[in-house]
Short mmCIF file of N, CA and C in Angstrom, two decimals:
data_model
loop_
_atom_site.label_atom_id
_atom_site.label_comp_id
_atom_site.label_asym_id
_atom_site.label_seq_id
_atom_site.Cartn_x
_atom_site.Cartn_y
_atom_site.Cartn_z
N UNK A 1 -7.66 9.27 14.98
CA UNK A 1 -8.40 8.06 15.27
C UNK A 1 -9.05 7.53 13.99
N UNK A 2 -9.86 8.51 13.33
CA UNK A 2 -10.31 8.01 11.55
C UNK A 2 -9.69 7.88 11.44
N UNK A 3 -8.25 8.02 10.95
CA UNK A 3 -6.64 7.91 10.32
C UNK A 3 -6.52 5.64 10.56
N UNK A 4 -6.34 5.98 11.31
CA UNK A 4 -6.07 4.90 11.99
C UNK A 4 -7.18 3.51 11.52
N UNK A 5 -8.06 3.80 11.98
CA UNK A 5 -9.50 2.83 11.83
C UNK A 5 -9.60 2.70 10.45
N UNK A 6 -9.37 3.53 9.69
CA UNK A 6 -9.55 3.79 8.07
C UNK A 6 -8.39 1.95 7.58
N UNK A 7 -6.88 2.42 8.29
CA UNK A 7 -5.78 1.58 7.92
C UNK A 7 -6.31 -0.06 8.92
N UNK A 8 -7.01 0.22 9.58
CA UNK A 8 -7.25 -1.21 10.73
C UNK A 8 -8.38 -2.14 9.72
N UNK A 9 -9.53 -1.12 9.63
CA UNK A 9 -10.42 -2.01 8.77
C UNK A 9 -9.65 -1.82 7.07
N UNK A 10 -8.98 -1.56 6.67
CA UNK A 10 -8.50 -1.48 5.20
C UNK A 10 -9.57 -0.81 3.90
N UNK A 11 -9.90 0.55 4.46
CA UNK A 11 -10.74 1.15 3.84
C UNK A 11 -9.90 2.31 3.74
N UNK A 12 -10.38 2.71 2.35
CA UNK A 12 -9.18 3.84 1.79
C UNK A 12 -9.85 5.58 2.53
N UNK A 13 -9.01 6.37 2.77
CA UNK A 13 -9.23 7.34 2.96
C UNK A 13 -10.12 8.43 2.16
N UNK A 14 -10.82 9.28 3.01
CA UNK A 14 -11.45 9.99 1.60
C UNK A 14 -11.75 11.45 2.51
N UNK A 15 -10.89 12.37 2.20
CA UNK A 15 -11.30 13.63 2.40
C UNK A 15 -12.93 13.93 2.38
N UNK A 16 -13.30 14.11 1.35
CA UNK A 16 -14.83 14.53 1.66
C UNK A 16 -15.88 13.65 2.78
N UNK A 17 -15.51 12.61 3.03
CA UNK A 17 -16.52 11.74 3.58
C UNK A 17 -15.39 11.96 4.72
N UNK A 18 -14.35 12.37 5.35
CA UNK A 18 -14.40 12.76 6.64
C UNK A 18 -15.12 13.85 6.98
N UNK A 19 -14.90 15.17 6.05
CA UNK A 19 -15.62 16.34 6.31
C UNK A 19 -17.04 15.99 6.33
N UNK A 20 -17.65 15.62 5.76
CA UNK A 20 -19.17 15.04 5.86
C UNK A 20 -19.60 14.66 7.14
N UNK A 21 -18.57 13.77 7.71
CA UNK A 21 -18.24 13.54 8.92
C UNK A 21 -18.89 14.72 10.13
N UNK A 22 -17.66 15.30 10.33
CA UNK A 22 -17.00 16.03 11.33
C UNK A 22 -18.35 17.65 11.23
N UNK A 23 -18.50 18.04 9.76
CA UNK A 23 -19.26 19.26 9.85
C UNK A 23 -20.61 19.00 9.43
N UNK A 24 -21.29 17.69 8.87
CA UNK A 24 -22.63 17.45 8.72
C UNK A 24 -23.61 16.49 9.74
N UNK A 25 -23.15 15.18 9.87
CA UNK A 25 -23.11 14.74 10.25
C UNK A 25 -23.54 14.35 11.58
N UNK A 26 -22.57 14.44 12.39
CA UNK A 26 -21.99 15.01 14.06
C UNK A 26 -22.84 16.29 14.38
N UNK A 27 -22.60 17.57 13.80
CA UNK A 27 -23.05 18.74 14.42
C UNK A 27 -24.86 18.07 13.81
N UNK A 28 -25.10 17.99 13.34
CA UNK A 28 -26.64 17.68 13.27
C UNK A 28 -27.86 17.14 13.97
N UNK A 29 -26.55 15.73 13.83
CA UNK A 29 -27.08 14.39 15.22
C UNK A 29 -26.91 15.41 16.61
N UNK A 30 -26.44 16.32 16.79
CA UNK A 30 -25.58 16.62 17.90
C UNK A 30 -25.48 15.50 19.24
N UNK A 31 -24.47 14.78 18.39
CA UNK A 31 -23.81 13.55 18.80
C UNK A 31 -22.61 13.89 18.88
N UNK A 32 -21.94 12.94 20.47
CA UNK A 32 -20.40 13.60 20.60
C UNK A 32 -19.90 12.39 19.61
N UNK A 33 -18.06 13.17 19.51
CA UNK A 33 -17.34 12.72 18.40
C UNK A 33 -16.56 11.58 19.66
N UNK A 34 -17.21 10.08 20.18
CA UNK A 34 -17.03 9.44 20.75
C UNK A 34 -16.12 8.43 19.87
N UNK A 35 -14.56 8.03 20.53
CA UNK A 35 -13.47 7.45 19.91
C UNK A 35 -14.11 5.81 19.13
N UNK A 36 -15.01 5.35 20.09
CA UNK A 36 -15.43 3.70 19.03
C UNK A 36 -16.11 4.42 17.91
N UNK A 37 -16.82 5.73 17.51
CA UNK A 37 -17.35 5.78 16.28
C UNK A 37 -16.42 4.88 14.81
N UNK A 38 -15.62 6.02 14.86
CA UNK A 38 -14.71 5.67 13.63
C UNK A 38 -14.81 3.83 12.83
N UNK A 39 -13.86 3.55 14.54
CA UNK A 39 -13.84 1.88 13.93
C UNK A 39 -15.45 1.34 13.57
N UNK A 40 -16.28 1.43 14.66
CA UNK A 40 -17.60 0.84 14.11
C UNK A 40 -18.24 1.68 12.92
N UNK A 41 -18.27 2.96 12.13
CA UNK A 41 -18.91 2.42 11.41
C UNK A 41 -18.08 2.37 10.07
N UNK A 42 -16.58 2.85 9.91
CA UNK A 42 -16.36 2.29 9.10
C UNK A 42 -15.77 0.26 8.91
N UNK A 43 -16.18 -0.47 9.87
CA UNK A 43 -16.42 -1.47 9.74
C UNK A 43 -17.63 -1.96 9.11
N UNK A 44 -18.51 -1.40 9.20
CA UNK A 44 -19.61 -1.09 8.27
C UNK A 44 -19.68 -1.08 6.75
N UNK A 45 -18.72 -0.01 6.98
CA UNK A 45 -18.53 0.31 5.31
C UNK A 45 -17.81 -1.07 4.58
N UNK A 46 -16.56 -1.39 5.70
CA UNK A 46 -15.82 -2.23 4.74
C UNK A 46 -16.78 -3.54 4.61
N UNK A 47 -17.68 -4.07 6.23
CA UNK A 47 -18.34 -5.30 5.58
C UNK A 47 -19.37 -5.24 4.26
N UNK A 48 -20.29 -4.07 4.50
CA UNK A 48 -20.48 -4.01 3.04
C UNK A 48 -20.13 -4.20 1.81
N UNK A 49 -18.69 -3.55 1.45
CA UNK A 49 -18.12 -3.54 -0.09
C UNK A 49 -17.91 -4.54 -0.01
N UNK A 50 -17.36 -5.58 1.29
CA UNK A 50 -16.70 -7.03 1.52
C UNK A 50 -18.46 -8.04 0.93
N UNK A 51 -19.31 -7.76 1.53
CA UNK A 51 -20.70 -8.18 1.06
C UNK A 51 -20.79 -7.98 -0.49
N UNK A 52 -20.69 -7.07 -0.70
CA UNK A 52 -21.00 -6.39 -2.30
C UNK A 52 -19.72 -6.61 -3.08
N UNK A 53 -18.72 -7.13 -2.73
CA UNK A 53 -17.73 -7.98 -3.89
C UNK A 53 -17.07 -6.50 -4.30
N UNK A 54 -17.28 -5.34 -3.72
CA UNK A 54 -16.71 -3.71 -4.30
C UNK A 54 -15.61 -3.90 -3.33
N UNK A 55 -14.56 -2.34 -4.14
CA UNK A 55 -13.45 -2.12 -3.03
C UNK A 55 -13.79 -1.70 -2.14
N UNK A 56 -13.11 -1.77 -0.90
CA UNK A 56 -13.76 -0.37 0.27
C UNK A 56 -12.79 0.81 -0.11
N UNK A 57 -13.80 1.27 -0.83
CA UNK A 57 -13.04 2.64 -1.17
C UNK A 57 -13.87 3.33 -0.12
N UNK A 58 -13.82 4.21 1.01
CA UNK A 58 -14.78 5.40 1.37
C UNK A 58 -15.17 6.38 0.41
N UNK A 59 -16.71 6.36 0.96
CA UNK A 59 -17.17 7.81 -0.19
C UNK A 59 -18.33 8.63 0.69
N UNK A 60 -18.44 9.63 0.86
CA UNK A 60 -19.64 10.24 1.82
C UNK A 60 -20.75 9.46 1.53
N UNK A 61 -21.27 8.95 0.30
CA UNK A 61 -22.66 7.95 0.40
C UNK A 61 -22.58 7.10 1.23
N UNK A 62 -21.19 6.32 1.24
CA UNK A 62 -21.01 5.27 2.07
C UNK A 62 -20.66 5.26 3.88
N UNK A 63 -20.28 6.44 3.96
CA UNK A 63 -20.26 7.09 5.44
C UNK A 63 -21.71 7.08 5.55
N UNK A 64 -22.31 8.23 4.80
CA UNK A 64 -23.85 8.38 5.04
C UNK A 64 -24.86 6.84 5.65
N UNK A 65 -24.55 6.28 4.68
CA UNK A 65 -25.35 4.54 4.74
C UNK A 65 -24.78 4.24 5.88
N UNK A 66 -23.68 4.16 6.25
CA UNK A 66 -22.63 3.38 7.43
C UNK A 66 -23.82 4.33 8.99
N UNK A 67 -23.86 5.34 8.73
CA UNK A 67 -24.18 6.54 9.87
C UNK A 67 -25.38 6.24 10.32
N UNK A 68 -26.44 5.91 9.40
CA UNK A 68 -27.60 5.91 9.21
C UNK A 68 -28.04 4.57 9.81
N UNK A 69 -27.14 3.35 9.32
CA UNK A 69 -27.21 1.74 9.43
C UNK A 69 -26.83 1.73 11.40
N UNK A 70 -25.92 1.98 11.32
CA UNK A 70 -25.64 2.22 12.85
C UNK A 70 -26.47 3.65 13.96
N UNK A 71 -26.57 4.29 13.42
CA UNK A 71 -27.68 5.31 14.68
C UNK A 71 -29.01 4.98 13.96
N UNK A 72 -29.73 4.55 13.17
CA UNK A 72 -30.98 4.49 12.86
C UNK A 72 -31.53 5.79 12.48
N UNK A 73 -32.61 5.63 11.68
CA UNK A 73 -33.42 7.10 11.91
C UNK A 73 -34.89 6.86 11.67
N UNK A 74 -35.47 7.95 11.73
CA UNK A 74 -37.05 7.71 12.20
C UNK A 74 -37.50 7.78 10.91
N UNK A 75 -38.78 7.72 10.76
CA UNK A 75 -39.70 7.72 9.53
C UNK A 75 -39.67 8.69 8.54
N UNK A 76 -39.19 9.91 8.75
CA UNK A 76 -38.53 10.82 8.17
C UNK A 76 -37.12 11.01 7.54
N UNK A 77 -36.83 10.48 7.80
CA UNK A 77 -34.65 10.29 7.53
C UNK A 77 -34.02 11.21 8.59
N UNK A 78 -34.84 11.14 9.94
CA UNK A 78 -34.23 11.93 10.89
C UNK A 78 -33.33 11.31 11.51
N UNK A 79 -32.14 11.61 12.59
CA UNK A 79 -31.69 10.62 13.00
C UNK A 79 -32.46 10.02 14.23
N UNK A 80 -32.34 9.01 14.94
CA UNK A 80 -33.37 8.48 15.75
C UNK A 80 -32.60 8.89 17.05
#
């Protein structure tokens, strides 16, 4: 499904920022790995670089920001 969403929004693949994903991420939030994730937040990512004139290259910062921008977090950098 990342596979896919990665090629739909035209954001390049990136090993580490899936794993960031799947083993930081997810198990933390303990948030399920629900199929609209992917596309929404790397739509995120790409409107950004698309905002910021950058490639959408994926990079775990940019997952991170994407993760963070879409679930929110509390006053701490917890997730909300």
């Amino acid at each position: 499904i990342f596979e896919r969403a990665c090629l739909s929004e035209g954001v390049s693949w990136d090993d580490a920022a899936f794993t960031l994903l799947v083993e930081q991420l997810h198990p933390r939030s303990m948030r399920p790995m629900l199929a609209c994730y992917p596309r929404d937040l790397l739509h995120l990512v790409a409107s950004r670089c698309a905002y910021l004139g950058e490639l959408a290259l994926l990079t775990p910062q940019r997952l991170a920001w994407a993760w963070e921008a879409y679930f929110g977090t509390d006053d701490k950098g917890n997730d909300a």
